[in-house]
Short mmCIF file of C-alpha atoms in Angstrom, two decimals:
data_model
loop_
_atom_site.label_atom_id
_atom_site.label_comp_id
_atom_site.label_asym_id
_atom_site.label_seq_id
_atom_site.Cartn_x
_atom_site.Cartn_y
_atom_site.Cartn_z
CA UNK A 169 -36.89 27.73 -50.74
CA UNK A 170 -40.52 28.70 -51.25
CA UNK A 171 -42.25 32.02 -51.77
CA UNK A 172 -44.11 31.71 -48.45
CA UNK A 173 -40.78 31.41 -46.64
CA UNK A 174 -39.55 34.61 -48.25
CA UNK A 175 -42.76 36.42 -47.36
CA UNK A 176 -42.65 35.12 -43.77
CA UNK A 177 -39.02 36.13 -43.37
CA UNK A 178 -39.64 39.65 -44.66
CA UNK A 179 -42.59 40.13 -42.27
CA UNK A 180 -40.67 38.83 -39.24
CA UNK A 181 -37.71 41.04 -40.18
CA UNK A 182 -39.95 44.10 -40.26
CA UNK A 183 -41.77 43.60 -36.96
CA UNK A 184 -38.98 41.62 -35.22
CA UNK A 185 -41.52 39.66 -33.22
CA UNK A 186 -42.85 36.17 -34.01
CA UNK A 187 -46.26 36.57 -32.37
CA UNK A 188 -47.00 39.90 -34.10
CA UNK A 189 -45.72 38.57 -37.42
CA UNK A 190 -47.87 35.41 -37.11
CA UNK A 191 -50.98 37.53 -36.58
CA UNK A 192 -50.17 39.70 -39.61
CA UNK A 193 -49.65 36.58 -41.71
CA UNK A 194 -52.73 34.77 -40.32
CA UNK A 195 -50.76 31.65 -39.41
CA UNK A 196 -49.87 30.05 -36.08
CA UNK A 197 -46.69 31.09 -34.31
CA UNK A 198 -45.27 27.53 -34.27
CA UNK A 199 -45.82 27.24 -38.05
CA UNK A 200 -44.05 30.56 -38.59
CA UNK A 201 -41.15 29.53 -36.34
CA UNK A 202 -40.76 26.23 -38.22
CA UNK A 203 -40.75 28.04 -41.55
CA UNK A 204 -38.01 30.45 -40.45
CA UNK A 205 -36.01 27.57 -38.93
CA UNK A 206 -36.25 25.64 -42.21
CA UNK A 207 -35.11 28.70 -44.14
CA UNK A 208 -32.13 29.15 -41.82
CA UNK A 209 -31.27 25.47 -42.19
CA UNK A 210 -31.37 25.76 -45.97
CA UNK A 211 -29.13 28.85 -45.91
CA UNK A 212 -26.79 27.25 -43.35
CA UNK A 213 -26.84 30.26 -41.04
CA UNK A 214 -29.07 31.93 -38.44
CA UNK A 215 -30.75 35.10 -39.67
CA UNK A 216 -31.94 36.36 -36.27
CA UNK A 217 -30.40 36.76 -32.86
CA UNK A 218 -32.86 35.76 -30.17
CA UNK A 219 -32.91 37.46 -26.80
CA UNK A 220 -35.80 36.21 -24.68
CA UNK A 221 -39.01 37.04 -26.49
CA UNK A 222 -37.31 39.55 -28.72
CA UNK A 223 -35.55 38.81 -32.01
CA UNK A 224 -33.16 40.96 -34.02
CA UNK A 225 -31.78 40.65 -37.51
CA UNK A 226 -28.11 39.80 -37.41
CA UNK A 227 -25.67 40.76 -40.17
CA UNK A 228 -26.61 37.66 -42.17
CA UNK A 229 -30.27 38.53 -41.80
CA UNK A 230 -29.58 42.12 -42.93
CA UNK A 231 -27.68 40.82 -45.92
CA UNK A 232 -30.47 38.41 -46.89
CA UNK A 233 -33.25 40.97 -46.31
CA UNK A 234 -31.52 43.39 -48.66
CA UNK A 235 -31.51 40.75 -51.43
CA UNK A 236 -35.08 39.71 -50.68
CA UNK A 237 -36.34 43.27 -51.00
CA UNK A 238 -34.42 43.76 -54.25
CA UNK A 239 -35.87 40.53 -55.61
CA UNK A 240 -39.42 41.42 -54.62
CA UNK A 241 -39.02 44.83 -56.23
CA UNK A 242 -37.81 43.22 -59.46
CA UNK A 243 -40.73 40.76 -59.41
CA UNK A 244 -43.18 43.64 -58.99
CA UNK A 245 -41.52 45.49 -61.87
CA UNK A 246 -41.79 42.32 -63.96
CA UNK A 247 -45.49 41.97 -63.13
CA UNK A 248 -46.07 45.60 -64.08
CA UNK A 249 -44.14 45.20 -67.34
CA UNK A 250 -46.21 42.18 -68.30
CA UNK A 251 -49.42 44.01 -67.43
CA UNK A 252 -48.33 46.99 -69.50
CA UNK A 253 -47.32 44.68 -72.35
CA UNK A 254 -50.67 42.92 -72.64
CA UNK A 255 -53.11 45.60 -71.51
CA UNK A 256 -55.05 46.76 -74.59
CA UNK A 257 -54.59 50.41 -73.68
CA UNK A 258 -50.91 50.28 -72.67
CA UNK A 259 -49.40 47.23 -74.35
CA UNK A 260 -46.96 46.95 -77.22
CA UNK A 261 -47.12 45.36 -80.66
CA UNK A 262 -44.16 44.00 -82.63
CA UNK A 263 -45.02 44.64 -86.27
CA UNK A 264 -42.94 43.70 -89.31
CA UNK A 265 -43.69 45.05 -92.78
CA UNK A 266 -42.41 45.39 -96.33
CA UNK A 267 -40.15 48.43 -96.89
CA UNK A 268 -42.43 49.61 -99.71
CA UNK A 269 -45.24 50.05 -97.17
CA UNK A 270 -43.23 52.44 -95.02
CA UNK A 271 -44.18 55.68 -96.78
CA UNK A 272 -47.97 55.41 -96.84
CA UNK A 273 -49.63 52.28 -95.46
CA UNK A 274 -47.74 52.06 -92.16
CA UNK A 275 -48.01 55.80 -91.33
CA UNK A 276 -51.74 55.60 -92.03
CA UNK A 277 -52.21 52.63 -89.71
CA UNK A 278 -50.10 54.00 -86.86
CA UNK A 279 -51.48 57.53 -86.91
CA UNK A 280 -55.07 56.24 -87.00
CA UNK A 281 -54.48 53.74 -84.22
CA UNK A 282 -52.62 56.08 -81.90
CA UNK A 283 -55.24 58.76 -82.31
CA UNK A 284 -57.50 56.37 -80.39
CA UNK A 285 -54.98 54.42 -78.31
CA UNK A 286 -52.16 56.85 -77.62
CA UNK A 287 -50.35 54.73 -75.01
CA UNK A 288 -49.85 51.64 -77.15
CA UNK A 289 -46.24 51.25 -78.27
CA UNK A 290 -44.96 49.69 -81.48
CA UNK A 291 -41.75 47.82 -82.23
CA UNK A 292 -41.31 48.19 -85.99
CA UNK A 293 -39.28 45.93 -88.26
CA UNK A 294 -38.70 46.06 -92.01
CA UNK A 295 -37.58 43.09 -94.09
CA UNK A 296 -38.18 41.12 -97.26
CA UNK A 297 -41.38 39.09 -97.62
CA UNK A 298 -39.72 35.76 -96.73
CA UNK A 299 -37.74 37.26 -93.85
CA UNK A 300 -40.96 38.67 -92.41
CA UNK A 301 -42.69 35.29 -92.67
CA UNK A 302 -39.76 33.73 -90.79
CA UNK A 303 -39.99 36.42 -88.11
CA UNK A 304 -43.65 35.63 -87.52
CA UNK A 305 -43.05 31.88 -87.39
CA UNK A 306 -40.17 32.29 -84.92
CA UNK A 307 -42.37 34.59 -82.81
CA UNK A 308 -39.99 37.52 -83.09
CA UNK A 309 -42.95 39.67 -84.12
CA UNK A 310 -46.68 39.53 -83.36
CA UNK A 311 -47.99 40.57 -86.76
CA UNK A 312 -46.84 41.22 -90.30
CA UNK A 313 -47.96 43.18 -93.33
CA UNK A 314 -46.88 41.18 -96.36
CA UNK A 315 -47.69 40.38 -99.96
CA UNK A 316 -50.40 37.84 -100.68
CA UNK A 317 -49.69 34.51 -99.00
CA UNK A 318 -50.71 31.16 -100.44
CA UNK A 319 -51.24 27.85 -98.64
CA UNK A 320 -49.14 28.37 -95.52
CA UNK A 321 -50.53 26.04 -92.85
CA UNK A 322 -48.77 27.84 -89.98
CA UNK A 323 -50.06 31.33 -90.67
CA UNK A 324 -53.38 33.10 -90.99
CA UNK A 325 -53.38 35.65 -93.79
CA UNK A 326 -56.17 38.20 -94.25
CA UNK A 327 -56.16 40.56 -97.25
CA UNK A 328 -56.32 44.31 -96.60
CA UNK A 329 -55.76 46.19 -99.85
CA UNK A 330 -54.75 45.94 -103.48
CA UNK A 331 -52.24 48.32 -105.06
CA UNK A 332 -51.72 49.06 -108.75
CA UNK A 333 -48.21 48.59 -110.10
CA UNK A 334 -47.00 51.07 -112.72
CA UNK A 335 -44.32 50.87 -115.36
CA UNK A 336 -41.77 53.58 -114.56
CA UNK A 337 -39.40 55.06 -117.14
CA UNK A 338 -37.09 58.08 -117.23
CA UNK A 339 -38.50 61.40 -118.42
CA UNK A 340 -36.83 61.21 -121.84
CA UNK A 341 -37.49 57.50 -122.42
CA UNK A 342 -39.21 56.67 -125.70
CA UNK A 343 -42.25 55.47 -123.72
CA UNK A 344 -42.44 58.56 -121.51
CA UNK A 345 -45.40 60.11 -123.36
CA UNK A 346 -47.51 56.93 -123.23
CA UNK A 347 -50.35 56.88 -120.71
CA UNK A 348 -51.08 53.17 -121.06
CA UNK A 349 -49.12 50.23 -122.49
CA UNK A 350 -49.08 46.44 -122.68
CA UNK A 351 -46.21 45.00 -120.65
CA UNK A 352 -44.87 43.13 -123.69
CA UNK A 353 -43.63 46.49 -125.01
CA UNK A 354 -40.66 46.38 -122.60
CA UNK A 355 -39.55 42.92 -123.73
CA UNK A 356 -36.21 44.24 -125.03
CA UNK A 357 -35.71 46.90 -122.34
CA UNK A 358 -33.15 46.63 -119.52
CA UNK A 359 -35.15 46.04 -116.33
CA UNK A 360 -34.32 47.12 -112.82
CA UNK A 361 -35.72 44.59 -110.37
CA UNK A 362 -35.37 43.77 -106.68
CA UNK A 363 -33.05 41.42 -104.81
CA UNK A 364 -33.87 37.81 -103.95
CA UNK A 365 -36.51 37.48 -101.25
CA UNK A 366 -38.13 40.85 -101.96
CA UNK A 367 -41.74 40.47 -102.98
CA UNK A 368 -41.59 42.87 -105.92
CA UNK A 369 -38.91 40.74 -107.59
CA UNK A 370 -41.27 37.77 -107.70
CA UNK A 371 -44.11 39.95 -108.99
CA UNK A 372 -42.00 41.49 -111.77
CA UNK A 373 -40.78 38.10 -112.98
CA UNK A 374 -44.28 36.62 -112.79
CA UNK A 375 -45.86 39.48 -114.76
CA UNK A 376 -43.14 39.47 -117.42
CA UNK A 377 -43.51 35.74 -117.93
CA UNK A 378 -47.28 36.20 -118.06
CA UNK A 379 -46.71 38.78 -120.81
CA UNK A 380 -44.65 36.23 -122.74
CA UNK A 381 -41.02 37.15 -122.07
CA UNK A 382 -38.16 36.74 -119.61
CA UNK A 383 -37.07 40.05 -118.04
CA UNK A 384 -33.59 41.32 -118.90
CA UNK A 385 -32.56 42.31 -115.36
CA UNK A 386 -29.53 44.61 -115.27
CA UNK A 387 -29.70 45.91 -111.69
CA UNK A 388 -31.40 44.83 -108.45
CA UNK A 389 -32.29 47.09 -105.52
CA UNK A 390 -33.68 46.57 -102.05
CA UNK A 391 -36.26 49.35 -101.98
CA UNK A 392 -38.55 51.28 -104.29
CA UNK A 393 -36.65 54.53 -103.78
CA UNK A 394 -33.39 53.02 -105.01
CA UNK A 395 -35.02 51.31 -107.98
CA UNK A 396 -36.83 54.49 -109.04
CA UNK A 397 -33.56 56.41 -108.70
CA UNK A 398 -31.85 54.01 -111.07
CA UNK A 399 -34.73 54.37 -113.51
CA UNK A 400 -34.45 58.16 -113.28
CA UNK A 401 -30.77 57.80 -114.12
CA UNK A 402 -31.77 56.12 -117.41
CA UNK A 403 -30.39 52.72 -116.43
CA UNK A 404 -33.56 50.78 -117.13
CA UNK A 405 -37.30 50.50 -116.48
CA UNK A 406 -39.24 48.83 -113.67
CA UNK A 407 -42.62 48.05 -112.11
CA UNK A 408 -43.46 49.63 -108.76
CA UNK A 409 -46.45 50.87 -106.75
CA UNK A 410 -47.17 54.60 -106.80
CA UNK A 411 -45.47 55.67 -103.56
CA UNK A 412 -44.54 59.02 -102.04
CA UNK A 413 -40.87 58.03 -102.14
CA UNK A 414 -40.85 58.21 -105.95
CA UNK A 415 -39.06 61.25 -107.37
CA UNK A 416 -41.58 62.09 -110.07
CA UNK A 417 -39.47 64.94 -111.40
CA UNK A 418 -37.20 62.34 -113.03
CA UNK A 419 -39.58 59.52 -113.96
CA UNK A 420 -42.95 58.89 -115.58
CA UNK A 421 -45.57 56.43 -114.35
CA UNK A 422 -47.40 54.49 -117.04
CA UNK A 423 -50.44 52.29 -116.45
CA UNK A 424 -50.15 48.70 -117.71
CA UNK A 425 -53.28 47.23 -119.30
CA UNK A 426 -52.15 43.73 -120.15
CA UNK A 427 -51.57 41.85 -117.96
CA UNK A 428 -53.27 43.70 -115.08
CA UNK A 429 -50.43 44.68 -112.74
CA UNK A 430 -51.43 44.67 -109.08
CA UNK A 431 -50.25 43.33 -105.76
CA UNK A 432 -52.29 42.34 -102.73
CA UNK A 433 -51.20 43.29 -99.21
CA UNK A 434 -52.56 41.61 -96.10
CA UNK A 435 -51.99 41.05 -92.42
CA UNK A 436 -50.49 37.75 -91.23
CA UNK A 437 -50.05 36.09 -87.85
CA UNK A 438 -49.43 32.66 -86.36
CA UNK A 439 -52.30 30.22 -86.30
CA UNK A 440 -53.27 28.68 -82.92
CA UNK A 441 -50.96 31.04 -81.02
CA UNK A 442 -51.68 33.20 -77.98
CA UNK A 443 -52.20 36.85 -78.86
CA UNK A 444 -52.17 39.53 -76.19
CA UNK A 445 -55.29 41.71 -75.79
CA UNK A 446 -53.61 44.65 -77.50
CA UNK A 447 -52.76 42.50 -80.54
CA UNK A 448 -56.27 41.01 -80.58
CA UNK A 449 -57.75 44.50 -80.78
CA UNK A 450 -55.28 45.78 -83.36
CA UNK A 451 -56.12 43.19 -86.04
CA UNK A 452 -59.82 44.09 -86.53
CA UNK A 453 -58.93 47.79 -86.24
CA UNK A 454 -56.62 47.51 -89.26
CA UNK A 455 -59.22 45.48 -91.17
CA UNK A 456 -61.88 48.14 -90.57
CA UNK A 457 -59.46 50.90 -91.53
CA UNK A 458 -58.99 49.53 -95.04
CA UNK A 459 -62.60 48.46 -95.52
CA UNK A 460 -63.60 52.13 -95.23
CA UNK A 461 -61.33 53.17 -98.09
#
């Protein structure tokens, strides 16, 4: 069964006349008759009752026409959905990002973008750094905002911004009145880190080892809010970016001089992979947004 046969059948069913239908379809009447006959042969039933020059849909023809019209409607809906999905003014973007970016970076990007392109929709996902990388590689998302990526041959990574990381302690901690410290000073402190796969866990361990000690991790959380809450409860100290989610009534932020404590955030996407027009336009928009900071 071919698309032309379906189109021919629908036209004949509407006008119920082969000659008129052939003119509308710009084909010869014998060619149209053969096409309908082949369709009926494939279905194993006649679709029209023929009375002289006139033809009428029979109950099988009515049944088939109903399904044909439903199918054509669904195809048109599918075409419209695809057009909406890829059109730069009406498409959608599947974006995955680190939970720690959800209070400032992501709201900034989305509000700025939708102020110019209000009809673009976003499907947002939050996960650990490695989970996000897997989502991009499996094409579950179009783009990702992740921590600095090194030597991944499947992905393109472009840096966007650098954030300072601060030592956080409870208000009555013995370091609370310090404005700046070397990281080595917390060598014997209980440290609250992040769970496996979360980018801040790797950063904390790397910076502690760079400072000359192995961190004494007593608790692990999944997000900055939880970790800062545990610090505020006097259960340990940690390293986090300065985010809005931090309850600064219970903790103090202290700058670390040695080693320099920062993290780089960038945008990542699959190399050599088709990107819809809306995704193609979003990438340079985000790059410009952070270059103007």
